[in-house]
PDB file of C-alpha atoms in Angstrom:
ATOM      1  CA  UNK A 698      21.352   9.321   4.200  1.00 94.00           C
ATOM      2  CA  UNK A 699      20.955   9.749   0.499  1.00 97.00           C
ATOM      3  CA  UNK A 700      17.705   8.373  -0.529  1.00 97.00           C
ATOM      4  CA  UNK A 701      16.518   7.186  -4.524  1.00 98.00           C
ATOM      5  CA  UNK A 702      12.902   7.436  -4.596  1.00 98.00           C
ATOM      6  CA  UNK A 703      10.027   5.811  -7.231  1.00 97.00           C
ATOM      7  CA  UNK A 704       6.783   6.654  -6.853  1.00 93.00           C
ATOM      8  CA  UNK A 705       6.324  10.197  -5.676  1.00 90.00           C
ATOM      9  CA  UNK A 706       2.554   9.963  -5.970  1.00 89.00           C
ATOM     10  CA  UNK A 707      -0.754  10.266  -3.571  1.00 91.00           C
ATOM     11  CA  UNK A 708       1.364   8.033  -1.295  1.00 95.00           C
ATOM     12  CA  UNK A 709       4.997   8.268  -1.740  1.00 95.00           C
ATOM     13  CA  UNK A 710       4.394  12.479  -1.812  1.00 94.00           C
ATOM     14  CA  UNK A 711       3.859  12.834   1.156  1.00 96.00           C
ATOM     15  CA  UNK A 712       6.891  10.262   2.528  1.00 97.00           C
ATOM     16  CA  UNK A 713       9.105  12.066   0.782  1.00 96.00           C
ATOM     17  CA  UNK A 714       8.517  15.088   2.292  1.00 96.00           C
ATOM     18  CA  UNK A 715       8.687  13.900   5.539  1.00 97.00           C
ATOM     19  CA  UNK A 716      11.963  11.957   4.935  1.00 97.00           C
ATOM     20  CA  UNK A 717      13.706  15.515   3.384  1.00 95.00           C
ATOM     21  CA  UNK A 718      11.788  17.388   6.243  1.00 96.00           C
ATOM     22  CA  UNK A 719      14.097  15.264   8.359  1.00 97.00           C
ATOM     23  CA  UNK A 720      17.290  16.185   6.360  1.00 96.00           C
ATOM     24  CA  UNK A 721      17.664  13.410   3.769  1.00 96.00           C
ATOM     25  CA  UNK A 722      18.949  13.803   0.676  1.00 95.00           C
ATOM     26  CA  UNK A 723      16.513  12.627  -2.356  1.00 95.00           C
ATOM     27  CA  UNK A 724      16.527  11.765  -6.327  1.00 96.00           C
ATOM     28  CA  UNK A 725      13.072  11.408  -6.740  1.00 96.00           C
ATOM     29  CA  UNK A 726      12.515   9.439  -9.984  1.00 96.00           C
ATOM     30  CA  UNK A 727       9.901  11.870 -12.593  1.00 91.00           C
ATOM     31  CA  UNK A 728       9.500  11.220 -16.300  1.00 83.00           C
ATOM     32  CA  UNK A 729       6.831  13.988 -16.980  1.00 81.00           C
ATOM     33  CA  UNK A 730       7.610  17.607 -17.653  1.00 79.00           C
ATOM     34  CA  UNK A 731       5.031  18.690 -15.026  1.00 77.00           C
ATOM     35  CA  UNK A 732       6.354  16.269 -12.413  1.00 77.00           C
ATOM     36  CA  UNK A 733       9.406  17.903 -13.075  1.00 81.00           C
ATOM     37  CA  UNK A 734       8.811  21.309 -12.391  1.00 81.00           C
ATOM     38  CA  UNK A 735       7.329  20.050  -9.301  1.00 81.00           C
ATOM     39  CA  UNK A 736      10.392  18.568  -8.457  1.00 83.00           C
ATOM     40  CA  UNK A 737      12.516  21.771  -9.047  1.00 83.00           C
ATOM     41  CA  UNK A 738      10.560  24.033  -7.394  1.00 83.00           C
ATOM     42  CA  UNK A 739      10.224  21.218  -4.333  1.00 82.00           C
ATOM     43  CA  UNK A 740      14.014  21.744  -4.503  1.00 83.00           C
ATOM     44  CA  UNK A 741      14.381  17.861  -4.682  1.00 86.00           C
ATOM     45  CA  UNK A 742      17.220  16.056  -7.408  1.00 92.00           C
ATOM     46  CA  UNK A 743      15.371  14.622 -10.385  1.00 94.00           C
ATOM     47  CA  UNK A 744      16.377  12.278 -12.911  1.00 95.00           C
ATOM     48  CA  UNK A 745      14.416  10.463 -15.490  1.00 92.00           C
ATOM     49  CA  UNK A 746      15.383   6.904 -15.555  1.00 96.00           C
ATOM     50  CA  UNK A 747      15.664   4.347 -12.333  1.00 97.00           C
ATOM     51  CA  UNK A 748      19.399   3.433 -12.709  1.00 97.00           C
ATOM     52  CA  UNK A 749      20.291   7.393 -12.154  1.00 97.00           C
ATOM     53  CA  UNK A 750      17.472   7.898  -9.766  1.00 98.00           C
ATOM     54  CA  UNK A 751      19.288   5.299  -7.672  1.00 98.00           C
ATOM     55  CA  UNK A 752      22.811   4.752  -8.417  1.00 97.00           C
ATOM     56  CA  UNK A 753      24.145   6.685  -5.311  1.00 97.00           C
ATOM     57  CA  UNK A 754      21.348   5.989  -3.136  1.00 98.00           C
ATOM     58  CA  UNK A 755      21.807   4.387   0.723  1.00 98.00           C
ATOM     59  CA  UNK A 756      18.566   3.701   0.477  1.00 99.00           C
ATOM     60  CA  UNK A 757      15.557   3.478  -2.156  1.00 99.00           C
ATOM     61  CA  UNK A 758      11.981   3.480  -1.610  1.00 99.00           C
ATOM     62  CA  UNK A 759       9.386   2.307  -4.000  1.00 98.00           C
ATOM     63  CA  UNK A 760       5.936   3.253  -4.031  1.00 97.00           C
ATOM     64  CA  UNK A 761       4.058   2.647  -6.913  1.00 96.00           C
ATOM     65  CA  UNK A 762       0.615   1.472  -7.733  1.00 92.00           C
ATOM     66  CA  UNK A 763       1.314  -2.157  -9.256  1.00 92.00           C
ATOM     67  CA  UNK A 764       2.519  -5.732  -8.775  1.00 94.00           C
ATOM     68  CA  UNK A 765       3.905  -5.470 -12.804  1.00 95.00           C
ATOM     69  CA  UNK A 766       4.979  -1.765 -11.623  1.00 96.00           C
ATOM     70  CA  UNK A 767       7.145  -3.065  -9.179  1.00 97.00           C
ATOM     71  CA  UNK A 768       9.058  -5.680 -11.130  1.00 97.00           C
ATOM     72  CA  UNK A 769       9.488  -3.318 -13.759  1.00 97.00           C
ATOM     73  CA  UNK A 770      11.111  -0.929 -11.939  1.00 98.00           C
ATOM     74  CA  UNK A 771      13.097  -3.035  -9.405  1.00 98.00           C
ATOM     75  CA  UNK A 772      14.426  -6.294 -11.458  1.00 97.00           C
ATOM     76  CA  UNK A 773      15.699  -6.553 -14.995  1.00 91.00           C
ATOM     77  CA  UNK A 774      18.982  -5.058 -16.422  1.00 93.00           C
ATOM     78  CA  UNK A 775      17.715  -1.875 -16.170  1.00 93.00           C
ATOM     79  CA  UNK A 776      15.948  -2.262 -12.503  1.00 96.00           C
ATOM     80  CA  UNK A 777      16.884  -0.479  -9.021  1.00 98.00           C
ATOM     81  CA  UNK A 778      18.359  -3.614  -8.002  1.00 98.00           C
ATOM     82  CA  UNK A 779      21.100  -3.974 -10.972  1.00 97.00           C
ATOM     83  CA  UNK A 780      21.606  -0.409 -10.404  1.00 98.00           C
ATOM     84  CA  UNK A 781      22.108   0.050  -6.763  1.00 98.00           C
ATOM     85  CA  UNK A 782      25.380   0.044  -5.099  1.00 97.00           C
ATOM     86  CA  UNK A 783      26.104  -2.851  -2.820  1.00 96.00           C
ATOM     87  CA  UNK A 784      25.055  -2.800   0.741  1.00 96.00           C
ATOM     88  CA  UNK A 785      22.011  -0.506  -0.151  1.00 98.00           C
ATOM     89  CA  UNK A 786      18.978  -1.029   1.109  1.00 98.00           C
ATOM     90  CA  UNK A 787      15.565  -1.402  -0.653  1.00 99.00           C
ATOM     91  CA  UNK A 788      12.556  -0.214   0.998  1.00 99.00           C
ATOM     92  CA  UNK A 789       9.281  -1.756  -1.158  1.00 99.00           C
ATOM     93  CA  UNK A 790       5.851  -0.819   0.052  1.00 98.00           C
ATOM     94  CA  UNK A 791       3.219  -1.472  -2.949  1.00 96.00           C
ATOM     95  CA  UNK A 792       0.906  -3.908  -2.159  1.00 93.00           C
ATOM     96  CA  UNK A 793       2.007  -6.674  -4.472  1.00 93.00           C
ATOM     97  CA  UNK A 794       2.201 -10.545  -4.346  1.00 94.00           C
ATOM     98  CA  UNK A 795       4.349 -12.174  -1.798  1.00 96.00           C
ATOM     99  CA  UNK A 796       6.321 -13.650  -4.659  1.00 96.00           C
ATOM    100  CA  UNK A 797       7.552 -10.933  -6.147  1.00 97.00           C
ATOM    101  CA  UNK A 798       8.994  -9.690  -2.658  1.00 97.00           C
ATOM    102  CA  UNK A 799      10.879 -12.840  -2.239  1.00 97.00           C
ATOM    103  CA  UNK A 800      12.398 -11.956  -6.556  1.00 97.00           C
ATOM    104  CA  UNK A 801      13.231  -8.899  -5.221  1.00 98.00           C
ATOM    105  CA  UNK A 802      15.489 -10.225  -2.431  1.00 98.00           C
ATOM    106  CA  UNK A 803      16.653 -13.053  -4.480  1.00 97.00           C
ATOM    107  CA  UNK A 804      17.938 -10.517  -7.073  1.00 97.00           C
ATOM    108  CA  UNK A 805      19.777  -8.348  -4.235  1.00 97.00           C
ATOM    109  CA  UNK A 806      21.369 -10.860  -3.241  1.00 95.00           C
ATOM    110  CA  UNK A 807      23.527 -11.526  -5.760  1.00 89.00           C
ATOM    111  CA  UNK A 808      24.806  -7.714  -5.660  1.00 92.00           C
ATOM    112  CA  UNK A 809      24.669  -6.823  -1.597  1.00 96.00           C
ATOM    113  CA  UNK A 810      21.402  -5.282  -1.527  1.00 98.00           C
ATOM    114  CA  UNK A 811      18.938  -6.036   1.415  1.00 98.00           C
ATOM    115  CA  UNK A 812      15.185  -6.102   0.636  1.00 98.00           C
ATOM    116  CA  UNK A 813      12.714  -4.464   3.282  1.00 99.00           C
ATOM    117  CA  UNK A 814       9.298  -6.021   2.687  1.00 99.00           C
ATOM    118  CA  UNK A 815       7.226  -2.653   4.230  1.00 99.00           C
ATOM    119  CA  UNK A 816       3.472  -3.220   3.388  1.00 98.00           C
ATOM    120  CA  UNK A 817       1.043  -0.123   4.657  1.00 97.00           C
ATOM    121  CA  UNK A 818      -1.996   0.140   5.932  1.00 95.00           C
ATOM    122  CA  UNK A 819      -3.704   3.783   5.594  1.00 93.00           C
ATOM    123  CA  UNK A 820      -3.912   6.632   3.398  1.00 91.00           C
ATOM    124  CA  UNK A 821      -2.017   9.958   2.753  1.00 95.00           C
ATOM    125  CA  UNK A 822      -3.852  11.556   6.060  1.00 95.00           C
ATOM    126  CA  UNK A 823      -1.942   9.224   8.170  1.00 97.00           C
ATOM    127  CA  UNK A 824       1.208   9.339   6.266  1.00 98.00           C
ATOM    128  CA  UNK A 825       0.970  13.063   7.171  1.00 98.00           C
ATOM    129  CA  UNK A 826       0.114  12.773  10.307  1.00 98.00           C
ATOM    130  CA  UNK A 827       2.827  10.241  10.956  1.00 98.00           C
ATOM    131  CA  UNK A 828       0.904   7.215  11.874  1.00 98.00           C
ATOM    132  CA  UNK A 829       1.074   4.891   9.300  1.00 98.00           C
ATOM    133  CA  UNK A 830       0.723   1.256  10.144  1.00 98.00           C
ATOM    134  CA  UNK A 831       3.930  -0.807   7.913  1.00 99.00           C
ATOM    135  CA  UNK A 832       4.147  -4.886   8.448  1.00 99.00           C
ATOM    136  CA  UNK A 833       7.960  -5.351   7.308  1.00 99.00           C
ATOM    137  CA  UNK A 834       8.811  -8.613   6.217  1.00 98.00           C
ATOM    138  CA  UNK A 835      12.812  -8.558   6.588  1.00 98.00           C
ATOM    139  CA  UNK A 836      16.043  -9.532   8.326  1.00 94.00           C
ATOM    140  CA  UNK A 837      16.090  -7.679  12.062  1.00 95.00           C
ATOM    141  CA  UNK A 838      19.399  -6.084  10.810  1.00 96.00           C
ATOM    142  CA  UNK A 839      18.246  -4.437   7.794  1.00 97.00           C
ATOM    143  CA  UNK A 840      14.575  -3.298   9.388  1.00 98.00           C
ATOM    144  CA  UNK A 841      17.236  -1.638  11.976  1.00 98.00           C
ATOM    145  CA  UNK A 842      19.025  -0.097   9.712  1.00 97.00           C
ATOM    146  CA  UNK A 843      16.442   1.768   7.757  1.00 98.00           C
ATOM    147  CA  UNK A 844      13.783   1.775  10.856  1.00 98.00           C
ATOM    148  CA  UNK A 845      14.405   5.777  11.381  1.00 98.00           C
ATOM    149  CA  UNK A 846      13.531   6.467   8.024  1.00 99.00           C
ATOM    150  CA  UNK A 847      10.192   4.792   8.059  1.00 99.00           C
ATOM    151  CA  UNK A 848       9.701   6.536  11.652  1.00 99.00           C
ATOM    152  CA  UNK A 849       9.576   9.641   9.894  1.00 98.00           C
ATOM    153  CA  UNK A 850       6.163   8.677   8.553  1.00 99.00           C
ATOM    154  CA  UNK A 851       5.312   5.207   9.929  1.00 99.00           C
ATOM    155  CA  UNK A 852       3.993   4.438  13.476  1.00 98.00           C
ATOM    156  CA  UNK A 853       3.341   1.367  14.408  1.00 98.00           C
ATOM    157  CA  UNK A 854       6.446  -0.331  12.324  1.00 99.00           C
ATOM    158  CA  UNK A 855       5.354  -4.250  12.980  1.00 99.00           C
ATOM    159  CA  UNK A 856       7.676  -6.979  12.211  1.00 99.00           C
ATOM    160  CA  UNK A 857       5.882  -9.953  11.019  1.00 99.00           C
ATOM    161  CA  UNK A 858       9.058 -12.050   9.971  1.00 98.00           C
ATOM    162  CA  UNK A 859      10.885 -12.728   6.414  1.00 98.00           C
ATOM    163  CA  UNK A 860      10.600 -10.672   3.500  1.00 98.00           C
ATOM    164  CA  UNK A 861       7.015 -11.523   1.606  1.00 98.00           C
ATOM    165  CA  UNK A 862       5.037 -11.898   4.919  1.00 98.00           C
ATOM    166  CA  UNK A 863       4.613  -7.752   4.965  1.00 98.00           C
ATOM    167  CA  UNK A 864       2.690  -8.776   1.852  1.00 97.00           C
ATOM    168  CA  UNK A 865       0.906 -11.515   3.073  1.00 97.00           C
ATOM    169  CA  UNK A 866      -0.373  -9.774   6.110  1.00 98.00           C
ATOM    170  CA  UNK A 867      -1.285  -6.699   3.862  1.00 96.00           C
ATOM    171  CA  UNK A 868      -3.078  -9.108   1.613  1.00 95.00           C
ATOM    172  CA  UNK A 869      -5.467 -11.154   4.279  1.00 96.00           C
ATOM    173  CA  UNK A 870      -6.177  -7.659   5.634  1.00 96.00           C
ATOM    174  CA  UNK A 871      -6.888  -5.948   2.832  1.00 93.00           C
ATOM    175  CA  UNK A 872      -9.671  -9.227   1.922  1.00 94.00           C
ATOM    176  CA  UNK A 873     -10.889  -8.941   5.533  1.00 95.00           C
ATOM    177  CA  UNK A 874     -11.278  -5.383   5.107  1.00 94.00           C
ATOM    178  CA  UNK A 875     -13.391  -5.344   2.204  1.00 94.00           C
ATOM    179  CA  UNK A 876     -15.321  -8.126   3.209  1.00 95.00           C
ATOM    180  CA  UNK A 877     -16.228  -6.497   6.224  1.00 95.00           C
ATOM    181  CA  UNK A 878     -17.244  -3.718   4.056  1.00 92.00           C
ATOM    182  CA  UNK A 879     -19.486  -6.400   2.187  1.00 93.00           C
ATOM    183  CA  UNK A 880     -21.118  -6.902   5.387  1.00 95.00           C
ATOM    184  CA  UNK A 881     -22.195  -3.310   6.176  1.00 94.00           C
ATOM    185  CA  UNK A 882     -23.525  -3.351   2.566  1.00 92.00           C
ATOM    186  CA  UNK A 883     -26.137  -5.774   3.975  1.00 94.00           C
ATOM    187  CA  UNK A 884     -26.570  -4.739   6.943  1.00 95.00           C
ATOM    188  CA  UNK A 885     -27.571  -1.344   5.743  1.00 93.00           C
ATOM    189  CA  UNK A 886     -29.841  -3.077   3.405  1.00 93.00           C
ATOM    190  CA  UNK A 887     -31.225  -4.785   6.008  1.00 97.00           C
ATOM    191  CA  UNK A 888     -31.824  -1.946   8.179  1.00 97.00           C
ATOM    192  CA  UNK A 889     -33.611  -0.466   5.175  1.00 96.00           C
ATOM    193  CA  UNK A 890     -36.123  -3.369   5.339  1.00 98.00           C
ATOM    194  CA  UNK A 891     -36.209  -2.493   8.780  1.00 98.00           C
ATOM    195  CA  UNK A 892     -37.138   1.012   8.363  1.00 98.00           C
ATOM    196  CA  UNK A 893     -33.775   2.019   9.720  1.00 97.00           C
ATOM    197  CA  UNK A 894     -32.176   4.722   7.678  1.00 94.00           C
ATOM    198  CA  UNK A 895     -28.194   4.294   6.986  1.00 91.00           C
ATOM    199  CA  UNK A 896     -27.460   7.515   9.040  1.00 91.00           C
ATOM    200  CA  UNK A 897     -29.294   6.080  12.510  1.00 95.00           C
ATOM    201  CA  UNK A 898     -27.479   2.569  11.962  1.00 96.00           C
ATOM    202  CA  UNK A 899     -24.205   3.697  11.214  1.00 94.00           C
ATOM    203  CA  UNK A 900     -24.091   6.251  13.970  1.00 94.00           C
ATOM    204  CA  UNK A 901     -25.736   3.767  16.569  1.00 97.00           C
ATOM    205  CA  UNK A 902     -23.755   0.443  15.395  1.00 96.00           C
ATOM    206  CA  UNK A 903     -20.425   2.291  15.924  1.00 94.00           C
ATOM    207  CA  UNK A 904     -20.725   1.944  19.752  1.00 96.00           C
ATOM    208  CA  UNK A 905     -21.929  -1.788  19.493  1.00 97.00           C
ATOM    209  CA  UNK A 906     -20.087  -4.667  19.403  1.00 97.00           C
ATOM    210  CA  UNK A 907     -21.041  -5.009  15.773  1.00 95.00           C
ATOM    211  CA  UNK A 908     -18.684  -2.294  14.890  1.00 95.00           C
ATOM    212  CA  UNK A 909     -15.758  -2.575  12.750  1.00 94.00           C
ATOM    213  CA  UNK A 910     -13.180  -0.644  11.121  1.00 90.00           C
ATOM    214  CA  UNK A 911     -14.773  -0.911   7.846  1.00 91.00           C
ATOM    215  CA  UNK A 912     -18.154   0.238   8.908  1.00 93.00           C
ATOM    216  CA  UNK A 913     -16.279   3.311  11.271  1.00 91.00           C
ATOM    217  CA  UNK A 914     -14.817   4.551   7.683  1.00 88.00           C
ATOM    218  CA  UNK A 915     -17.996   4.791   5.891  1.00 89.00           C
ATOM    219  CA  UNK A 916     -19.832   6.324   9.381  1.00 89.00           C
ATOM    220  CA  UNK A 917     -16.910   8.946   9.358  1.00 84.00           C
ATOM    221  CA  UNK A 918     -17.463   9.916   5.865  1.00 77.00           C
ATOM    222  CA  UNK A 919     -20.390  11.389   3.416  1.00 69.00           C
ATOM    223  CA  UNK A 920     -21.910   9.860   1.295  1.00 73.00           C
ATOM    224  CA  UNK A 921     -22.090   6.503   3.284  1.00 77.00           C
ATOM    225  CA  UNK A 922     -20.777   2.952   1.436  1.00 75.00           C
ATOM    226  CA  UNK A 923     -21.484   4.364  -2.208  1.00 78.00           C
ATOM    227  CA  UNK A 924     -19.196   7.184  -1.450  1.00 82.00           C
ATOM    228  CA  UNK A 925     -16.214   5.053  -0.264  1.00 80.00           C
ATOM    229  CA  UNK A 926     -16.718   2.861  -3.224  1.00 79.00           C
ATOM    230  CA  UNK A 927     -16.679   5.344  -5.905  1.00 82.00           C
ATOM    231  CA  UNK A 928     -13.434   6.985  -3.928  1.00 80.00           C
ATOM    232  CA  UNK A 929     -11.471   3.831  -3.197  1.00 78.00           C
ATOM    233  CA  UNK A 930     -13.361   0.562  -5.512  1.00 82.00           C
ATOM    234  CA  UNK A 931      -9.976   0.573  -8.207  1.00 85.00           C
ATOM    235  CA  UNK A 932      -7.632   0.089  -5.205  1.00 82.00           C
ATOM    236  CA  UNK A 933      -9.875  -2.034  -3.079  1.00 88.00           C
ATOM    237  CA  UNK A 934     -10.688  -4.672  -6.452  1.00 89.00           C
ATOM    238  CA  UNK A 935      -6.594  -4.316  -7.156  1.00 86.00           C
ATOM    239  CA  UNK A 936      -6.358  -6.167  -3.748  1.00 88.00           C
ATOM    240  CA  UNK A 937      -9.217  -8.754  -4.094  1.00 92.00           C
ATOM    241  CA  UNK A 938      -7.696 -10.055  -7.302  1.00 91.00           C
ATOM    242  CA  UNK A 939      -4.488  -9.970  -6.209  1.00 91.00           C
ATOM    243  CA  UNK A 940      -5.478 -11.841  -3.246  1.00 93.00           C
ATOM    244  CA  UNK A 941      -7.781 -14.361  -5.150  1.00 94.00           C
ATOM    245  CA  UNK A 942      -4.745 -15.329  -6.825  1.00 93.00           C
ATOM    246  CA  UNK A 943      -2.225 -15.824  -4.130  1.00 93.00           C
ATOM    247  CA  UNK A 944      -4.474 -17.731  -2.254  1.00 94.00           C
ATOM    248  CA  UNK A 945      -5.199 -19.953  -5.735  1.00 94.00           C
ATOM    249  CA  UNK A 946      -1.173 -20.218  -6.493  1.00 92.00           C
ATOM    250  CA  UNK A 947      -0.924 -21.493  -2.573  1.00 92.00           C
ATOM    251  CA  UNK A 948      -3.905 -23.833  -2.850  1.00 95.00           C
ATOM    252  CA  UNK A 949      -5.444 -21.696  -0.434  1.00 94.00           C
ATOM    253  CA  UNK A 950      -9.157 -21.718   0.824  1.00 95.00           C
ATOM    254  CA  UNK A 951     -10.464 -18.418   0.903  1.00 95.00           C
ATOM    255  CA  UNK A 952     -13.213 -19.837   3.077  1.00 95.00           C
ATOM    256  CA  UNK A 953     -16.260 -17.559   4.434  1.00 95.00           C
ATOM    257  CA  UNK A 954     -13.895 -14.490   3.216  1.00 95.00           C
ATOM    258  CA  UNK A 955     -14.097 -15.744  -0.594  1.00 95.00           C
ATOM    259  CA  UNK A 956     -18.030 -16.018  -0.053  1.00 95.00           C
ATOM    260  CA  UNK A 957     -18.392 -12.284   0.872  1.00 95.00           C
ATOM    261  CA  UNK A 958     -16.238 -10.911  -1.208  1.00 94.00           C
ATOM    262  CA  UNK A 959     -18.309 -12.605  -4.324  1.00 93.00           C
ATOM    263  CA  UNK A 960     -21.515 -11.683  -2.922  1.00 93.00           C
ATOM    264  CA  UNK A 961     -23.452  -8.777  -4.545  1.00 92.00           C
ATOM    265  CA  UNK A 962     -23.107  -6.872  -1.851  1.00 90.00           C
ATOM    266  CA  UNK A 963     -19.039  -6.648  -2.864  1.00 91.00           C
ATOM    267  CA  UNK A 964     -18.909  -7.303  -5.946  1.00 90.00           C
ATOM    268  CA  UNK A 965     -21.912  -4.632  -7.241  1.00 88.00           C
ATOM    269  CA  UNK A 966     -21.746  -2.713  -4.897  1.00 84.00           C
ATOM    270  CA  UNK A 967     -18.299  -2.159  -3.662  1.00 85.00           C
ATOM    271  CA  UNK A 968     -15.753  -3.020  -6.487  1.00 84.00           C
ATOM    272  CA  UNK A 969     -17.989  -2.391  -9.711  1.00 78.00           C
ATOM    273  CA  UNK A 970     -19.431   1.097  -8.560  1.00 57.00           C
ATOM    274  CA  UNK A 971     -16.307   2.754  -9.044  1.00 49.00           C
ATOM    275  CA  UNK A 972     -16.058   1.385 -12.675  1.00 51.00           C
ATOM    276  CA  UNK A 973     -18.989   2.277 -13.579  1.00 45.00           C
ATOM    277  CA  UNK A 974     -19.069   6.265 -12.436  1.00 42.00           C
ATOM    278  CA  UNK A 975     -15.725   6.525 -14.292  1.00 41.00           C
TER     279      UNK A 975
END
């Protein structure tokens, strides 16, 4: 297939590679002179403006950082979508609000182009390593159609129904994950109390049914929560607000999640660490 691609970054990199590993043919959209020699000596087709990135693309994939990222790149007269040829697909995986999923497939369908809602869950380790978790939100047809392209890189591939609920269920885990984070903030506080250091709880707590996923990624690294925060707190507060305002647009109640994640222990010590070491 002959693939467009936006958003060749710590993410999408790594994607790509795999998808051209596995003998597609890729634009990759670059608009700075160093991404550009990356490009060429990649061997990879550049171009510096969406419509030529994806005019004869089967398929596109967008992977950028931003909700407003997103919409600038996919809708308008100068978007991916105006651009595209009918019957492509588009292949969105930024974490962005369930609204703009459901623009995006509004817009295609006025020209022929189907709209897979493909939220992640992991890093570029597991994009490497092929394991990627992806929640599409999309008609069963066009999740077929594209499905061996996101096995190059994605495993589990979980549908979860219509376009926008890839984003929803991206969204609620993304809250639950930093709030669970929240909570081994305070439990390693109270530990401390205790006279437990981090280390011995961590390392112990793992193997109890007090574990979590959360508290497994800060006992796998160094450097304990403070570490994660100052490595991952721009991403992880990009998700809390988009979430707090979803969940406000929908008249939603947060509930014991919202409490947590505007407790000290998330909001000092997990989102505004990484702002302030910057």
């Amino acid at each position: 297939m002959r693939i467009g691609f936006i958003g060749p970054g710590r993410m999408g990199r790594p994607m790509l590679e795999h998808l051209t590993a596995a003998g597609h043919e890729a634009t990759v959209l670059v608009r700075r002179p160093q991404a550009r020699a990356a490009a060429e000596a990649a061997g990879l087709d550049w171009a510096d403006t969406v419509a030529a990135t994806v005019r004869d693309a089967d398929v596109v994939f967008v992977v950028v950082l931003t909700d407003e990222q997103v919409r600038s790149v996919c809708l308008g007269p100068d978007g991916a979508i105006e651009a595209m040829k009918p019957a492509a697909t588009l292949v969105q995986h930024t974490t962005s609000d369930p609204a703009t999923a459901r623009l995006l497939a509004d817009a295609g369908v006025h020209r022929g182009i189907k709209v897979v809602d493909a939220a992640l869950s992991g890093g570029p380790h597991d994009v490497v390593a092929g394991r990627l978790t992806l929640w599409v939100g999309a008609d069963e047809t066009a999740l077929d159609e594209v499905r061996p392209l996101l096995e190059t890189y994605a495993s589990p591939i979980l549908p979860v129904g219509p376009v926008g609920n890839g984003q929803r269920v991206k969204l609620v885990n993304n809250a639950l994950f930093v709030a669970q984070l929240g909570l081994v903030v305070d439990a390693v506080r109270l530990a401390d109390s205790l006279g437990l250091p981090e280390q011995t709880l961590l390392a112990a707590v793992r193997h109890g049914s007090g574990t979590s996923r959360a508290l497994g990624v800060v006992a796998h690294g160094e450097g304990g929560v403070q570490a994660l925060a100052d490595r991952l707190g721009d991403l992880m507060r990009k998700d809390v607000t988009v979430v707090r305002e979803v969940a406000r647009n929908a008249g939603a109640d947060l509930g014991i999640i919202g409490t947590v994640l505007s407790s000290d222990a998330v909001e000092k010590t997990v989102l505004d660490r990484a702002r302030t070491v910057r």
